[in-house]
Coordinates of N, CA, C and O in Angstrom, one line a residue:
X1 N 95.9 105.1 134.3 CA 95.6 104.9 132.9 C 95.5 103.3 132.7 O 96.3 102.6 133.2
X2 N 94.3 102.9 132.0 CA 94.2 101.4 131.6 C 94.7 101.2 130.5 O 94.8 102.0 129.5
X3 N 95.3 100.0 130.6 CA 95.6 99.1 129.4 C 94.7 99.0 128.4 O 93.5 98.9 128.6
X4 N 95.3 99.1 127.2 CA 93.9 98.2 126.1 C 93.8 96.8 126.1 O 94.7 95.9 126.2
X5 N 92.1 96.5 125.9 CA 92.2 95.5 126.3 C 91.7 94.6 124.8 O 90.9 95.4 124.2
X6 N 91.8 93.6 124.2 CA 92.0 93.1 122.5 C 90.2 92.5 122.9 O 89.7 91.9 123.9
X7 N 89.5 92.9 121.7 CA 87.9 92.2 122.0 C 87.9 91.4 120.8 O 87.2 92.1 120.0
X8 N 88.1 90.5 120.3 CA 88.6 89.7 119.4 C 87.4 89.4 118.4 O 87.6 89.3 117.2
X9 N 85.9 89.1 118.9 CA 84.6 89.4 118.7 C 84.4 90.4 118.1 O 83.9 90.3 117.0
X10 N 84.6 91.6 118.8 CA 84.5 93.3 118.4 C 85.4 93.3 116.9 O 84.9 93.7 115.8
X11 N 86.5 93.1 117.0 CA 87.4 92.7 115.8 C 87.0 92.4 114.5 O 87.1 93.1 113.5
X12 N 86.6 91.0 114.5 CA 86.1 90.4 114.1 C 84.9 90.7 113.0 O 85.0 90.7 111.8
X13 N 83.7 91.1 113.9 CA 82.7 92.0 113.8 C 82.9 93.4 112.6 O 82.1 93.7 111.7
X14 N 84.3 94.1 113.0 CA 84.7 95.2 112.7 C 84.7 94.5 110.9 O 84.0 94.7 110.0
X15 N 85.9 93.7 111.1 CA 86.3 92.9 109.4 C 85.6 92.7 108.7 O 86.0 92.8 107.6
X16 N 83.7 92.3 109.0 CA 83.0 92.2 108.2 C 82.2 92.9 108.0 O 81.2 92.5 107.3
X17 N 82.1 94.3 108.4 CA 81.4 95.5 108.3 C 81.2 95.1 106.7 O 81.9 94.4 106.0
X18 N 79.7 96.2 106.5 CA 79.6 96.6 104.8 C 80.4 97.6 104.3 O 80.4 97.8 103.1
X19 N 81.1 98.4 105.2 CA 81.6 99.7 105.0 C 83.5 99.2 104.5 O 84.3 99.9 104.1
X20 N 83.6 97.7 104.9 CA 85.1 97.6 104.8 C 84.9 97.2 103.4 O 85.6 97.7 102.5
X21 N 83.9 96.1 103.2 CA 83.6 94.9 101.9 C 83.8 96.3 101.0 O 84.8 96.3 100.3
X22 N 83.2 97.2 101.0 CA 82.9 98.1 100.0 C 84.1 98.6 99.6 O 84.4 98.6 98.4
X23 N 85.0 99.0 100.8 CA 86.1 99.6 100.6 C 87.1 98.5 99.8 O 88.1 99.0 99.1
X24 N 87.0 97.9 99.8 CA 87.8 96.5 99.6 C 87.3 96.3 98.0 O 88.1 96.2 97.0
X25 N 86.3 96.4 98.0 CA 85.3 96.1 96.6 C 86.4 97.3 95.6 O 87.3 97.1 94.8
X26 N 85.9 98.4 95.9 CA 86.3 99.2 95.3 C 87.7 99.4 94.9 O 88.1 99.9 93.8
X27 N 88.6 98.9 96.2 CA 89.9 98.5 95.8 C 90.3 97.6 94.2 O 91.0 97.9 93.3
X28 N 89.5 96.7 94.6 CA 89.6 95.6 93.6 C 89.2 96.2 91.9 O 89.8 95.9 90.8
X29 N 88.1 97.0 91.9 CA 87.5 97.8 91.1 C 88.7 98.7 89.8 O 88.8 98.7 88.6
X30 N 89.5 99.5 91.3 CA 90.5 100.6 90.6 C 91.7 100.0 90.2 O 92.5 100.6 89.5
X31 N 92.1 98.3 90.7 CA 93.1 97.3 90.1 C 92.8 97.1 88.6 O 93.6 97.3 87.7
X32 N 91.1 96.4 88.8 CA 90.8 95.9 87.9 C 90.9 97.0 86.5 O 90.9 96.5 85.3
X33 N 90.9 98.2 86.8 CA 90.8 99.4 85.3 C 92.6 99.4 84.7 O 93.1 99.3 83.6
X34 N 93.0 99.5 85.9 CA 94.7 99.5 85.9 C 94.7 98.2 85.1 O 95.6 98.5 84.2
X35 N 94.4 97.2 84.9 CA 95.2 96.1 84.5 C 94.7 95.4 83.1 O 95.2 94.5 82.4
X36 N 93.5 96.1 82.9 CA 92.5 95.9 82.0 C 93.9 96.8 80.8 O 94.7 96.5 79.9
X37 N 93.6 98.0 81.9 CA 94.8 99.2 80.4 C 95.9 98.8 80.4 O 96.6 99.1 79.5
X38 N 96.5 97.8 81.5 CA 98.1 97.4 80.6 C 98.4 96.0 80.4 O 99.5 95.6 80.5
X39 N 97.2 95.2 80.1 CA 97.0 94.0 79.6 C 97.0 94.2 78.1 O 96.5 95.1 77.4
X40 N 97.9 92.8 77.6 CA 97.9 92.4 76.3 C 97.1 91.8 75.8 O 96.6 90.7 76.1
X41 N 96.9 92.6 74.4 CA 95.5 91.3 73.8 C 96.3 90.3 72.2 O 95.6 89.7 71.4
X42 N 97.8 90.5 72.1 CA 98.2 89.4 71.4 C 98.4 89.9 70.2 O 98.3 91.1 70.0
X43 N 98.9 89.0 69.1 CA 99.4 89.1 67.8 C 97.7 88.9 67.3 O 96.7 88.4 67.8
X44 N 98.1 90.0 65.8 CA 96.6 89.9 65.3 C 96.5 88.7 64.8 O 95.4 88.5 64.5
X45 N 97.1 87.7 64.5 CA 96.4 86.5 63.5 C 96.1 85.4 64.9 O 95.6 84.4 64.7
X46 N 96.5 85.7 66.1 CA 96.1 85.1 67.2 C 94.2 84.9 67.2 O 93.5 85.8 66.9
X47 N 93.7 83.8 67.5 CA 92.0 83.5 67.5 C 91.9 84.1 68.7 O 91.3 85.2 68.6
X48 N 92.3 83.9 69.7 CA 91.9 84.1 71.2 C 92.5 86.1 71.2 O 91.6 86.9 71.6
X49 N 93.3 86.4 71.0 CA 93.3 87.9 70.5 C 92.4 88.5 71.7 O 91.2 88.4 72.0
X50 N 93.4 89.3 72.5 CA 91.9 90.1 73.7 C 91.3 89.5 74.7 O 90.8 90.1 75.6
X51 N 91.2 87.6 74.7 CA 91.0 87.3 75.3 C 91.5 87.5 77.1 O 90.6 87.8 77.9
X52 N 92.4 87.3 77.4 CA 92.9 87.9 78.4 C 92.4 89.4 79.1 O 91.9 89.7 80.2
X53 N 92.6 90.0 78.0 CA 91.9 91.4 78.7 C 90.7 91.7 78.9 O 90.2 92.7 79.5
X54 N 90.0 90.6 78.1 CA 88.2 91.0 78.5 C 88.1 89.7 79.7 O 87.0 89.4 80.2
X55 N 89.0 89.2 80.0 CA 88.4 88.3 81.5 C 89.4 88.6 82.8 O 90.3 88.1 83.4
X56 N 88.6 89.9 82.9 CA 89.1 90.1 84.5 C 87.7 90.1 85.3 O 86.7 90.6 84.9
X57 N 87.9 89.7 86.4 CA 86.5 89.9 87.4 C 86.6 90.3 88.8 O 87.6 90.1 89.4
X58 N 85.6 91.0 89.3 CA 85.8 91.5 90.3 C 84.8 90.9 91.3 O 83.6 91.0 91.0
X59 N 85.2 90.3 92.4 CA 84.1 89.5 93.8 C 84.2 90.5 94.9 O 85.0 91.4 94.9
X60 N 83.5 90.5 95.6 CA 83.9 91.1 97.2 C 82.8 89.6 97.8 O 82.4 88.6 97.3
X61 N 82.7 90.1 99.2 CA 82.0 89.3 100.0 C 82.5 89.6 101.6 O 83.1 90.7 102.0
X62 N 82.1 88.7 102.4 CA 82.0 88.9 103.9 C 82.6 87.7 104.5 O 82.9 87.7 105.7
X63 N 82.9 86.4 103.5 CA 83.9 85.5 104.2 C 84.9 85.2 103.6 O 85.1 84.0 103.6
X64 N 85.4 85.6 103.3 CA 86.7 85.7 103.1 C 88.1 85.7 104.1 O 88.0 86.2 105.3
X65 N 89.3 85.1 103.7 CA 90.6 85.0 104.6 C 90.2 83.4 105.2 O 89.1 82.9 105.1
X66 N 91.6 82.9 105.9 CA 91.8 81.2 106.1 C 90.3 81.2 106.6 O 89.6 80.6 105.9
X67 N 89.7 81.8 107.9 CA 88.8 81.5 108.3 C 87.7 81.6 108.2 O 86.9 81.1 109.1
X68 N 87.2 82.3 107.2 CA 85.9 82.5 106.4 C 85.5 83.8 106.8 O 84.7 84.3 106.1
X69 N 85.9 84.5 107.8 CA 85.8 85.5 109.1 C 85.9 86.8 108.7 O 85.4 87.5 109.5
X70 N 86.4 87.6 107.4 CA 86.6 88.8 106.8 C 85.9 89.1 105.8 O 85.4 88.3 105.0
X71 N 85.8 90.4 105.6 CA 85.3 90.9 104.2 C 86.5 91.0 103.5 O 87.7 91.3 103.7
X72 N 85.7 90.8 102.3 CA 87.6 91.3 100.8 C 86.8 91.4 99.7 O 85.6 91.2 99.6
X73 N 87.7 91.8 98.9 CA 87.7 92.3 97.5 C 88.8 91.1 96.8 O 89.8 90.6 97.2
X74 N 88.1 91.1 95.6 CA 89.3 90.2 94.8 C 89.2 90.4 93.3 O 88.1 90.4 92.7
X75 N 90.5 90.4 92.8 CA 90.3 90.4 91.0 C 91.4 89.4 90.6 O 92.5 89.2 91.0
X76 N 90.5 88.8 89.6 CA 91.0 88.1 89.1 C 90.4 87.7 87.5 O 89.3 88.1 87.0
X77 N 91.5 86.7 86.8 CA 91.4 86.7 85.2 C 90.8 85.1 85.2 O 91.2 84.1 85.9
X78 N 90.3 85.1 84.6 CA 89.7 83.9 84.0 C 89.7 83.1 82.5 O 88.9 82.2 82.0
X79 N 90.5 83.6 82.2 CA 91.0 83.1 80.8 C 92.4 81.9 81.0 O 93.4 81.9 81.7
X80 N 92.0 80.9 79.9 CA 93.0 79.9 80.2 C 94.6 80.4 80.1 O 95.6 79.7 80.2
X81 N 94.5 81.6 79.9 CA 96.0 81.9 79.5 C 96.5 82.9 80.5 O 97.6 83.3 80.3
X82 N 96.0 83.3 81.4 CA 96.1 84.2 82.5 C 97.4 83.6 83.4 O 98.2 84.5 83.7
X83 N 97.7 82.4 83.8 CA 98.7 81.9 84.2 C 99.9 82.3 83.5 O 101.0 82.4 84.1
X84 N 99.9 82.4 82.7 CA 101.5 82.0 81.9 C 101.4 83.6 81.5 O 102.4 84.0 81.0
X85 N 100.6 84.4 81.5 CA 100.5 86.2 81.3 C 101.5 86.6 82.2 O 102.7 87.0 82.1
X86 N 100.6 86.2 83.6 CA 101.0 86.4 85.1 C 102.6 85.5 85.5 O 103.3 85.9 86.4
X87 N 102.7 84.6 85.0 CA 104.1 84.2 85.6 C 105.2 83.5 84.4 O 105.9 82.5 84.6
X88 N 105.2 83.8 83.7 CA 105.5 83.2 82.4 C 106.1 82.2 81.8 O 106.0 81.2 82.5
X89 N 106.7 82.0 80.8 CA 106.8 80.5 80.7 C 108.6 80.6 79.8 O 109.4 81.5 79.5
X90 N 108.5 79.3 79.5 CA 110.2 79.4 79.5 C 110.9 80.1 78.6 O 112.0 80.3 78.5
X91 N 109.5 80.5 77.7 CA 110.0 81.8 76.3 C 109.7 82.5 76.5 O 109.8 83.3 75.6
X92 N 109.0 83.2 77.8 CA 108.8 84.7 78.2 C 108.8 85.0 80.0 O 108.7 84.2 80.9
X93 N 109.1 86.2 79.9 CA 108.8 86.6 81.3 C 107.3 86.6 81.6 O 106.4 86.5 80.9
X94 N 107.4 86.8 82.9 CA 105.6 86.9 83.4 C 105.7 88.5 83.5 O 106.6 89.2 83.7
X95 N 104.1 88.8 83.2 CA 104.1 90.2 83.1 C 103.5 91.0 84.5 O 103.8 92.2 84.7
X96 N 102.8 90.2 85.3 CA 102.8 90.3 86.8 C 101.6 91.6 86.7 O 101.4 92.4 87.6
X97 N 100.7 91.6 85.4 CA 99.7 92.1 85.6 C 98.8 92.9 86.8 O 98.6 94.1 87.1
X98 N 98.3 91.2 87.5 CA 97.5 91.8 88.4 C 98.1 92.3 89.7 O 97.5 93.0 90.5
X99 N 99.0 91.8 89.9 CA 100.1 92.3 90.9 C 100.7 93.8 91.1 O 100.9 94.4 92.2
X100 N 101.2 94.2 89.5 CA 101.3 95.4 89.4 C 100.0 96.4 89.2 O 100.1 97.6 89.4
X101 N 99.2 96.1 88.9 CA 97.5 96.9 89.4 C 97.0 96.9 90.7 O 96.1 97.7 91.2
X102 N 97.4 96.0 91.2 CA 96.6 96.2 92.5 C 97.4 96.9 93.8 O 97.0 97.5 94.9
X103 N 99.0 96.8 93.3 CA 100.1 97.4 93.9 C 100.2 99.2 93.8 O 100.6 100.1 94.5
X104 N 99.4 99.2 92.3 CA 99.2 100.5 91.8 C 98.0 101.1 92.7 O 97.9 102.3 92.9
X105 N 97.1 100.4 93.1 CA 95.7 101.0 93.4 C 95.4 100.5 94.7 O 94.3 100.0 95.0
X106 N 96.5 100.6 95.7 CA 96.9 100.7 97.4 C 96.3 99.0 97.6 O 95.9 98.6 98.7
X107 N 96.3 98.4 96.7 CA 95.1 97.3 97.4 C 96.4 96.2 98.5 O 96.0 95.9 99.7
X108 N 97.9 95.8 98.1 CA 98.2 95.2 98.4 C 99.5 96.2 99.0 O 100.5 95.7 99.5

């Protein structure tokens, strides 16, 4: 019986398949629905009101990870207020949004 032997190339190669990006993509997709529905959109006399929940975004790609070397999926919020949603501030907890969506939808 032979050993296995690690092809690190072959590996490599494997990580950036279209078939992983996709899977990944789509990961990010079933976070992004999750977090959209238990995202807050604020007090009504708030201007920005909703803001937060209408900027979530979803990327994939083929370089991705420290070395540029993987496919991924990623979601994320783009609203100035998304920080302090996600980790909160000295008068509130963080609501850990995208964390709890993406924990919900196998991504992490």
């Amino acid at each position: 019986m032979s050993a296995f032997k690690k092809n690190y190339a072959g590996i490599g190669e494997m990580l950036r398949m279209p078939g992983v990006e996709a899977a990944l993509r789509e990961m990010a997709e079933r976070a992004e629905a999750a977090a959209v529905a238990a995202a807050p959109v604020g007090p009504a006399d708030d201007p920005h009101r909703g803001r937060y929940k209408a900027s979530f975004e979803v990327s994939s790609g083929s370089h991705g990870g420290v070395h540029k070397d993987r496919a991924f999926g990623r979601l994320e919020n783009t609203s100035e207020e998304s920080f302090y949603v996600e980790y909160g501030t000295s008068q509130q907890e963080g609501r850990h949004i995208i964390r709890i969506a993406a924990e919900g939808s196998g991504g992490l």
